[in-house]
Coordinates of C-alpha atoms and ligand atoms in Angstrom, one line a residue:
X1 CA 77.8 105.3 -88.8
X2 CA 75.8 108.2 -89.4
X3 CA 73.2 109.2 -92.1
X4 CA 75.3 112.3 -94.0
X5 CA 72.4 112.2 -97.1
X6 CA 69.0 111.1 -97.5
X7 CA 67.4 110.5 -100.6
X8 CA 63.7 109.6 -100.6
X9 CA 61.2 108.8 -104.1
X10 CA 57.7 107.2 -104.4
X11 CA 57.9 106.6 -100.2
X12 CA 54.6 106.9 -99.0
X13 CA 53.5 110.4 -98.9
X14 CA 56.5 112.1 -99.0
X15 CA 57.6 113.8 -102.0
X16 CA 60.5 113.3 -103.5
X17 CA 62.9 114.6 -101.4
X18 CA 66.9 114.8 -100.8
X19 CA 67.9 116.0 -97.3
X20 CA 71.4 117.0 -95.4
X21 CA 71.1 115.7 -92.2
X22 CA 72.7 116.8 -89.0
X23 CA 75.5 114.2 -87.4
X24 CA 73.5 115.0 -84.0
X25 CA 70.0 115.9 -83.4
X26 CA 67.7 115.9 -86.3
X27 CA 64.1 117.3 -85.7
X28 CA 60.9 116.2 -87.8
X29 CA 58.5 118.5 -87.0
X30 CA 55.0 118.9 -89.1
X31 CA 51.3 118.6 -88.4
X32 CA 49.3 115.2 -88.3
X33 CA 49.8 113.1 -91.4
X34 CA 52.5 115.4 -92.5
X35 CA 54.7 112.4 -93.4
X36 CA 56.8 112.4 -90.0
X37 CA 56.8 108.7 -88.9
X38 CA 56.8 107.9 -92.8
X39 CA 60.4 109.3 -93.2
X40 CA 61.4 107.3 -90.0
X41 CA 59.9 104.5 -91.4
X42 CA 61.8 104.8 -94.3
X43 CA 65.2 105.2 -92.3
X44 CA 64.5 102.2 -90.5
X45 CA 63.3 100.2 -94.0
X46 CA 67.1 101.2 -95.0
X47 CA 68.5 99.2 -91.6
X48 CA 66.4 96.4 -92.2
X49 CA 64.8 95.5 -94.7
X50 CA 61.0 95.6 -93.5
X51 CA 58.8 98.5 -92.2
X52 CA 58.3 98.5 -88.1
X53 CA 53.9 99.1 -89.5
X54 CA 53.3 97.6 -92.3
X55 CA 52.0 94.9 -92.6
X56 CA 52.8 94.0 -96.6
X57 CA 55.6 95.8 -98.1
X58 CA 54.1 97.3 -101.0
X59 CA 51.7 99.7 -98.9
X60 CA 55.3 101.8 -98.7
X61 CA 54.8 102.3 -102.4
X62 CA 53.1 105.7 -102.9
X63 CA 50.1 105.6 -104.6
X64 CA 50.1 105.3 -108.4
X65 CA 54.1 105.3 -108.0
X66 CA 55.8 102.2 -109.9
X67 CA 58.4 101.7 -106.7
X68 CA 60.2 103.7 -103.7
X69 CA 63.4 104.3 -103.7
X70 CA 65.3 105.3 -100.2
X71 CA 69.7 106.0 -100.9
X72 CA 71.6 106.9 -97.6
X73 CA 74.9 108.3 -98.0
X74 CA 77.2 107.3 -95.3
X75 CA 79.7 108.8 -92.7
X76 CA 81.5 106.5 -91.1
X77 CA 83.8 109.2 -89.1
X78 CA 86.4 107.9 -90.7
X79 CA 86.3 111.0 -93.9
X80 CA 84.9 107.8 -96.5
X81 CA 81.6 108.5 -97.8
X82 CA 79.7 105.5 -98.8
X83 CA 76.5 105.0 -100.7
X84 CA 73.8 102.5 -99.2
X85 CA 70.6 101.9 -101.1
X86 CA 67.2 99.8 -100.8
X87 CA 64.8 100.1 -104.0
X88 CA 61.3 97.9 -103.8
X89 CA 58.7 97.5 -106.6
X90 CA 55.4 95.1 -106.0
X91 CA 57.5 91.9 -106.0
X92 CA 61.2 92.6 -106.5
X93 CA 64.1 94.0 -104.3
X94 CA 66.9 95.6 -105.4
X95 CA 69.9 96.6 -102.7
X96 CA 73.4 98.4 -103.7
X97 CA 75.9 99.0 -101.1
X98 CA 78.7 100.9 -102.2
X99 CA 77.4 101.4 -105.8
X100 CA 77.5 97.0 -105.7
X101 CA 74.3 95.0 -105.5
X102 CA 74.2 92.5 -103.0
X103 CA 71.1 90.1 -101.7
X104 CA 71.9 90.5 -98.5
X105 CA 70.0 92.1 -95.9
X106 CA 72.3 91.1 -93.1
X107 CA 75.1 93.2 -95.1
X108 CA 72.7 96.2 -95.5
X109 CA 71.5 96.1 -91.7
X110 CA 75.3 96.1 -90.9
X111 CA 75.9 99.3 -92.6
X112 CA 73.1 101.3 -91.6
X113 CA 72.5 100.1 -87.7
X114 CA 69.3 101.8 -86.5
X115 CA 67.0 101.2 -83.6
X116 CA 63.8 102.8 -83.0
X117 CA 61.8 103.9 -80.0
X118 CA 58.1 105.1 -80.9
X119 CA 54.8 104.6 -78.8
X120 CA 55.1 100.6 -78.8
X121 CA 57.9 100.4 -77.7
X122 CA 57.0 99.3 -74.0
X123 CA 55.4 95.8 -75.9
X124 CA 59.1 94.7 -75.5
X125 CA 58.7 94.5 -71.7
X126 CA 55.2 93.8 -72.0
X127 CA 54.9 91.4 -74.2
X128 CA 56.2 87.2 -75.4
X129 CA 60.3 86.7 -75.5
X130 CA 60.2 87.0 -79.0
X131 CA 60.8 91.2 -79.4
X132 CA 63.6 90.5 -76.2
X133 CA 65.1 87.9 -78.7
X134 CA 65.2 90.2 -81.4
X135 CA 67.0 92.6 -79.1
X136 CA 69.9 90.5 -77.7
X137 CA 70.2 89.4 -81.3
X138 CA 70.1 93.3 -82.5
X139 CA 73.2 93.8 -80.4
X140 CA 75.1 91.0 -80.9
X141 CA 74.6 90.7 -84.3
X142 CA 76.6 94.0 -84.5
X143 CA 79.0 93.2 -81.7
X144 CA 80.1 89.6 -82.0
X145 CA 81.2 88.6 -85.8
X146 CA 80.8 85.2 -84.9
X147 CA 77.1 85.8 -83.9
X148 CA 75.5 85.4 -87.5
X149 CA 77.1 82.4 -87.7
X150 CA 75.8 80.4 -85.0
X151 CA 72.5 81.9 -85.5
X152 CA 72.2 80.6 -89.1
X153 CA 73.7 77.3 -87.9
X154 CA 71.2 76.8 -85.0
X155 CA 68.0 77.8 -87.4
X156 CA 69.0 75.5 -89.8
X157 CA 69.8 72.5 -87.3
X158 CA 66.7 73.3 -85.9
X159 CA 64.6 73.3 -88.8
X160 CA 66.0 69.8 -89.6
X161 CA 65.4 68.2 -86.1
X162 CA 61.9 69.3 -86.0
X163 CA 61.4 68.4 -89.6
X164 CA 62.8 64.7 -88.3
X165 CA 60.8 64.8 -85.0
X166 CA 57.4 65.3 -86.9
X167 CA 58.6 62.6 -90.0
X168 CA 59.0 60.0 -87.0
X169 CA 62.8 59.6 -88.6
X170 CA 65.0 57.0 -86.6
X171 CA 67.1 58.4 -83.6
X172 CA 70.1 58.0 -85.7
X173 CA 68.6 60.7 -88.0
X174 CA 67.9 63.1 -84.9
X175 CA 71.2 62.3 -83.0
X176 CA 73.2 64.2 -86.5
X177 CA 70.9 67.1 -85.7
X178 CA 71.2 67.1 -81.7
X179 CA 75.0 67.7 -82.4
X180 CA 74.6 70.5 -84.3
X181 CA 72.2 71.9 -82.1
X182 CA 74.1 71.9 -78.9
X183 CA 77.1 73.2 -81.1
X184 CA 75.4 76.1 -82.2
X185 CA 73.5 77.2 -78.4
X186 CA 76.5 76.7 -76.6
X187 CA 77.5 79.6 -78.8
X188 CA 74.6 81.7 -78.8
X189 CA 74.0 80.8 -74.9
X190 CA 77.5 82.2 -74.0
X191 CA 77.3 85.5 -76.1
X192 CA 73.3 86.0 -74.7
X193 CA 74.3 85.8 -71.4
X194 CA 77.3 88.2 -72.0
X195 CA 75.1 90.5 -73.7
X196 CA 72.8 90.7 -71.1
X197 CA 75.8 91.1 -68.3
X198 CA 77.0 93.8 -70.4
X199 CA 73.4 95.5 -70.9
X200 CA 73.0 95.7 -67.2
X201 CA 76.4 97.2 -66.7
X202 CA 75.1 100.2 -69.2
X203 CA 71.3 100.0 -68.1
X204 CA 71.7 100.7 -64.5
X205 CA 73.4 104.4 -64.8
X206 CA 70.8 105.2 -67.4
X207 CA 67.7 104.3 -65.5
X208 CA 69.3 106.1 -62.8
X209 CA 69.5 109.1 -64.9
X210 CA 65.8 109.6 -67.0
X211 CA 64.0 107.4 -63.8
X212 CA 65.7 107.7 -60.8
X213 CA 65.7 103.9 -59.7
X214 CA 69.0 102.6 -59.1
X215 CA 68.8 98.8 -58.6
X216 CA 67.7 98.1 -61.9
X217 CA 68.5 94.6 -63.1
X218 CA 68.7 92.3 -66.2
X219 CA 68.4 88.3 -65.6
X220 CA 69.1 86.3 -68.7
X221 CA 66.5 83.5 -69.4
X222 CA 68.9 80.4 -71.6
X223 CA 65.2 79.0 -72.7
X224 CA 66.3 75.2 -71.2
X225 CA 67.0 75.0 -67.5
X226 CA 70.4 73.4 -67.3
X227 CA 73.6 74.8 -66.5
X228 CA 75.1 76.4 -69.8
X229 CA 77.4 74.0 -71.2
X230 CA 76.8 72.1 -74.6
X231 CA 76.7 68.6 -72.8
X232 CA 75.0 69.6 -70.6
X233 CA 72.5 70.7 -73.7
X234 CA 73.2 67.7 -75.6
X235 CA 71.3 65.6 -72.5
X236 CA 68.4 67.7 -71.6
X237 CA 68.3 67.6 -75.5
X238 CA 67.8 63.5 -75.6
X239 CA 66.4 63.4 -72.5
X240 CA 63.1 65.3 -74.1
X241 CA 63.4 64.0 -77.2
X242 CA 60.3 61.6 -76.2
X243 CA 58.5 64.5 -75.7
X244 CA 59.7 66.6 -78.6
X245 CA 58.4 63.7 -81.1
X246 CA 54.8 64.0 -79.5
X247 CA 55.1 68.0 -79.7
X248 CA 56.7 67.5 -83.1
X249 CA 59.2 70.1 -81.9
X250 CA 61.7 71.4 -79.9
X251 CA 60.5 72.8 -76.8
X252 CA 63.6 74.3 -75.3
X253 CA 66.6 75.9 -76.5
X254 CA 68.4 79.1 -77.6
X255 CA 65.2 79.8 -79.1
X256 CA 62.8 80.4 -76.2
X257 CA 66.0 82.2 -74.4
X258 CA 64.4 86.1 -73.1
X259 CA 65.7 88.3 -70.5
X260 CA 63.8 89.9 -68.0
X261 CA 64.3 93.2 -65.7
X262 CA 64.6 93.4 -62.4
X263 CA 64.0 96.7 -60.4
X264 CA 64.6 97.5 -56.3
X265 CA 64.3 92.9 -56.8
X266 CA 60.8 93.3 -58.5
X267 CA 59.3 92.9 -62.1
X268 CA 59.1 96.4 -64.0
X269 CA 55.1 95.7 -63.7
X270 CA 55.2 95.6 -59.9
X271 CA 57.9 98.5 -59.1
X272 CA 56.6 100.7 -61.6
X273 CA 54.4 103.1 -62.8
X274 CA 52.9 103.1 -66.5
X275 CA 54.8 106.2 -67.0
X276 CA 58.0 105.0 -65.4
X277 CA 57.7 101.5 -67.1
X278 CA 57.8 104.2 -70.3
X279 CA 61.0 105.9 -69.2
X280 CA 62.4 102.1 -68.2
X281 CA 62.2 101.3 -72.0
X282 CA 63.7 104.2 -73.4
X283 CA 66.5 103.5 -70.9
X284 CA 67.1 100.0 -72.4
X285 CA 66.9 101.8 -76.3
X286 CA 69.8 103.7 -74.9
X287 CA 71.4 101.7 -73.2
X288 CA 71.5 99.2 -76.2
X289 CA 73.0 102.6 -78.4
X290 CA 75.4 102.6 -75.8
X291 CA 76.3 99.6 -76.1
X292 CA 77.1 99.8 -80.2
X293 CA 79.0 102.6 -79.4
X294 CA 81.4 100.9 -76.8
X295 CA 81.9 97.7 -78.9
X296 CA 82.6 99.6 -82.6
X297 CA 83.6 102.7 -81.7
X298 CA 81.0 104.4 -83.6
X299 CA 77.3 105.9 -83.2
X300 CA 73.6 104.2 -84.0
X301 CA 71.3 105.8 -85.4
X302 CA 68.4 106.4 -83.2
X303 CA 64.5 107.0 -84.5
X304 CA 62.5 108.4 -82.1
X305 CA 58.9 108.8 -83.1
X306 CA 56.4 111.1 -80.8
X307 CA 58.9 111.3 -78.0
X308 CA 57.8 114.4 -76.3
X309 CA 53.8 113.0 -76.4
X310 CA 54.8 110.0 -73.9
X311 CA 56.1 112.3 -71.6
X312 CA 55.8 115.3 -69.0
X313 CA 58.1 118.1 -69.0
X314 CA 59.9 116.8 -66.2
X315 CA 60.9 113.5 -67.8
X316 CA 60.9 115.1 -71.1
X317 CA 63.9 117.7 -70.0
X318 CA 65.7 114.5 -68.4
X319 CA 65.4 112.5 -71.1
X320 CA 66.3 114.9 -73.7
X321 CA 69.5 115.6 -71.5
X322 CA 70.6 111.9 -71.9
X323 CA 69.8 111.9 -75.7
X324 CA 72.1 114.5 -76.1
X325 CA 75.0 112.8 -74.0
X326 CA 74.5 110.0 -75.7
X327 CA 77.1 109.7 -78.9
X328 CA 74.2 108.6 -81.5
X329 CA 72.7 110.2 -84.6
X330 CA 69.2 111.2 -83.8
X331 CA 65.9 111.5 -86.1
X332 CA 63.0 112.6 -83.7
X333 CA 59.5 113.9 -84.6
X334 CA 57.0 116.3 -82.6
X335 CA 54.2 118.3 -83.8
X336 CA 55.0 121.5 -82.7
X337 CA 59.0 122.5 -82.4
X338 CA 59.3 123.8 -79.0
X339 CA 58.6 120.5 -77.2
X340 CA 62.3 118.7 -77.6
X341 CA 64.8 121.9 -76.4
X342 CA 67.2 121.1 -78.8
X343 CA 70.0 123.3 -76.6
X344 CA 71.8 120.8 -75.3
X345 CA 72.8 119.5 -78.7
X346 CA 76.3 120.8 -80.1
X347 CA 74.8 120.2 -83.7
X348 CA 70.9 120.0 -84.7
X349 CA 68.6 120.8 -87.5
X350 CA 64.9 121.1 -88.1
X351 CA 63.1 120.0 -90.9
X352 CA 59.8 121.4 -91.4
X353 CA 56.4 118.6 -92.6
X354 CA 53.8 119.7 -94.5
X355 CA 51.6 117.2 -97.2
X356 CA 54.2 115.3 -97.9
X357 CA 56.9 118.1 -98.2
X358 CA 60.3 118.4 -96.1
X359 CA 61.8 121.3 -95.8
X360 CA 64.9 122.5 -93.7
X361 CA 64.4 125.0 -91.4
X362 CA 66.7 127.7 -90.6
Ligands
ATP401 N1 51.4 104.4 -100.0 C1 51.0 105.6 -99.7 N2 50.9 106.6 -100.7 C2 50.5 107.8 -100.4 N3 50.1 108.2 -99.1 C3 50.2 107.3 -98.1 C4 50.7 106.0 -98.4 N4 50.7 105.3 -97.2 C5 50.3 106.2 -96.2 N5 50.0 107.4 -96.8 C6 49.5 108.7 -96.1 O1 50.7 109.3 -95.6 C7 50.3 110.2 -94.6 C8 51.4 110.4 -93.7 O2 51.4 109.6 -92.6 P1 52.5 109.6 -91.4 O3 52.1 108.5 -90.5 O4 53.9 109.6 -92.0 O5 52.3 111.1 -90.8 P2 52.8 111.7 -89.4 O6 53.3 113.1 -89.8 O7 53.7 110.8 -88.7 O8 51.4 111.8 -88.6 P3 51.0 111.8 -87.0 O9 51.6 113.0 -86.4 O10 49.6 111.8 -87.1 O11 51.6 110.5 -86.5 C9 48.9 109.7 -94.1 O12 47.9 110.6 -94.4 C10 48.7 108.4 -94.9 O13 47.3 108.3 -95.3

């Protein structure tokens, strides 16, 4: 899916704005403050939902502006042209796919796919499982149609069960939910550790290219330690339930699953440098584009905020090189133009920041 249109109102600081955006390499380039990350930001509120820094919704809202309005129109390669729109006032949301309005988020995230690399990005190999969660789940969630599923069913099993556990409800009560449970991770458990079999198959050539390190690894971390089958889960699942009653919840499952990376047999924090670990996540943000591409046939969209900043030249060539191999729809931003080379792209443009103001550039 690529981003053909973009339609921006009341966004931040950005004026209203309607943009026609490149199928390849799209440049932001503008001066501090010039509204750079805010037009990523409002790409990425498109995919899903919710803004990657804000911490309450309605800061998106411009000042004195009554809501913001962002409206995608979409390629799909296929020659249709489809509409996707996300509209947020204080307290209300109002999504139209299509020209229909729907409630759901998961539909909207499905039509507009995008994943975003920007200066934090190395807290998802430095910090808790939960942002490698997200990840796996990213991925397979576009992958694996019956992903959603047993996602939804597992929350919801596991909501009830520690509801029960904490209510002191008889074992009868819990034994429904245990069932349910085991069900639903025997599910996730299979396509996590697929996932991440697949990840490493697509990691390892693209570490190789923008670091240079060959044995990079990924190990898959089920979050219980028993061998993956749903009995197996079922047991360990009753077997702690003593425990899980004084906790007042479930302490393992598909919910504490994580992966971690391995490279030359050591953790990322060992091997490498700061830089390096750097370059190590941006080859895991491809690798996961990659991996969309392989499994529907069809590009991400990539936001990539302050790129050339994190890097030196070196690097920065190298990576810029694999961005450009890479079959995805790219939105990056720099201050000054010259530091992405945008050569190596077959189609680019440049838009040009200033207050608040996009312009192409010719
Ligand atoms: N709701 C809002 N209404 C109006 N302006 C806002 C709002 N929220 C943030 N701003 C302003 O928008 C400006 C643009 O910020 P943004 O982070 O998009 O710039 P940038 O070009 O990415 O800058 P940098 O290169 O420094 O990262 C900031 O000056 C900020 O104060």
């Amino acid at each position: 899916m690529r981003v053909a249109s973009l339609d921006i109102t009341g966004f931040r600081n950005l004026r209203p704005v309607r943009i026609d955006c490149s199928p390849g390499l799209n440049l932001l380039v503008g001066p501090n403050a010039s509204g750079k990350t805010s037009l990523l930001e409002a790409l990425y509120v498109l995919g899903r939902g919710r803004s990657f820094r804000a911490r309450q919704q309605r800061e998106l809202i411009q000042t004195d502006a009554p809501w913001f309005r962002v409206v995608a129109m979409l390629d799909g390669g296929d020659g249709r042209r489809r509409p996707v729109g996300i509209e947020r006032g204080p307290q209300e949301l109002a999504i139209r796919i299509d020209g229909a309005p729907t409630r759901s988020l998961a539909e909207l995230a499905r039509q507009v796919p995008v994943l975003l690399l920007n200066p934090d990005s190395h807290r998802l190999l430095e910090d808790g499982p939960r942002q490698r969660r997200r990840f796996m789940d990213w991925g397979l969630f576009h992958a694996e149609p019956t992903f959603i599923d047993a996602w939804r069913r597992y929350e919801t099993a596991l909501r009830h069960r520690n509801a029960a556990l904490r209510a002191g409800a008889a074992d009868r009560a819990v034994d429904a939910w245990d069932g349910e449970l085991a069900a639903a991770a025997a599910i996730l458990d299979r396509l996590r550790d697929a996932f991440c079999t697949a990840l490493e198959g697509v990691l390892e050539p693209l570490a190789a290219r923008t670091l240079g390190k060959e044995r990079v690894g990924v190990d898959y971390r089920r979050g219980w330690p028993l061998e993956p089958s749903e009995r197996d889960f079922a047991v360990w699942l009753r077997a702690g339930r003593g425990s899980d009653r004084q906790q007042g919840h479930t302490r393992s499952g598909p919910h504490r699953a994580d992966f971690t990376l391995r490279v030359a047999s050591q953790p990322p924090g060992a091997a490498l440098s700061r830089g390096q670990q750097k370059l190590l996540t941006i080859a895991l943000l491809l690798a996961q584009a990659e991996l969309y591409h392989r499994h529907l046939g069809d590009a991400c969209i990539l936001l990539i905020d302050d790129l050339p900043a994190e890097l030196d030249p070196g690097n920065r060539a190298r990576v810029s090189r694999t961005l450009a191999e890479l079959d995805a729809q790219l939105f990056v931003t720099a201050i000054e133009p010259g530091l992405l080379d945008i050569a190596p792209w077959r189609a680019a443009k440049t838009f040009g920041l200033t207050g608040g103001d996009v312009r192409e550039m010719i």
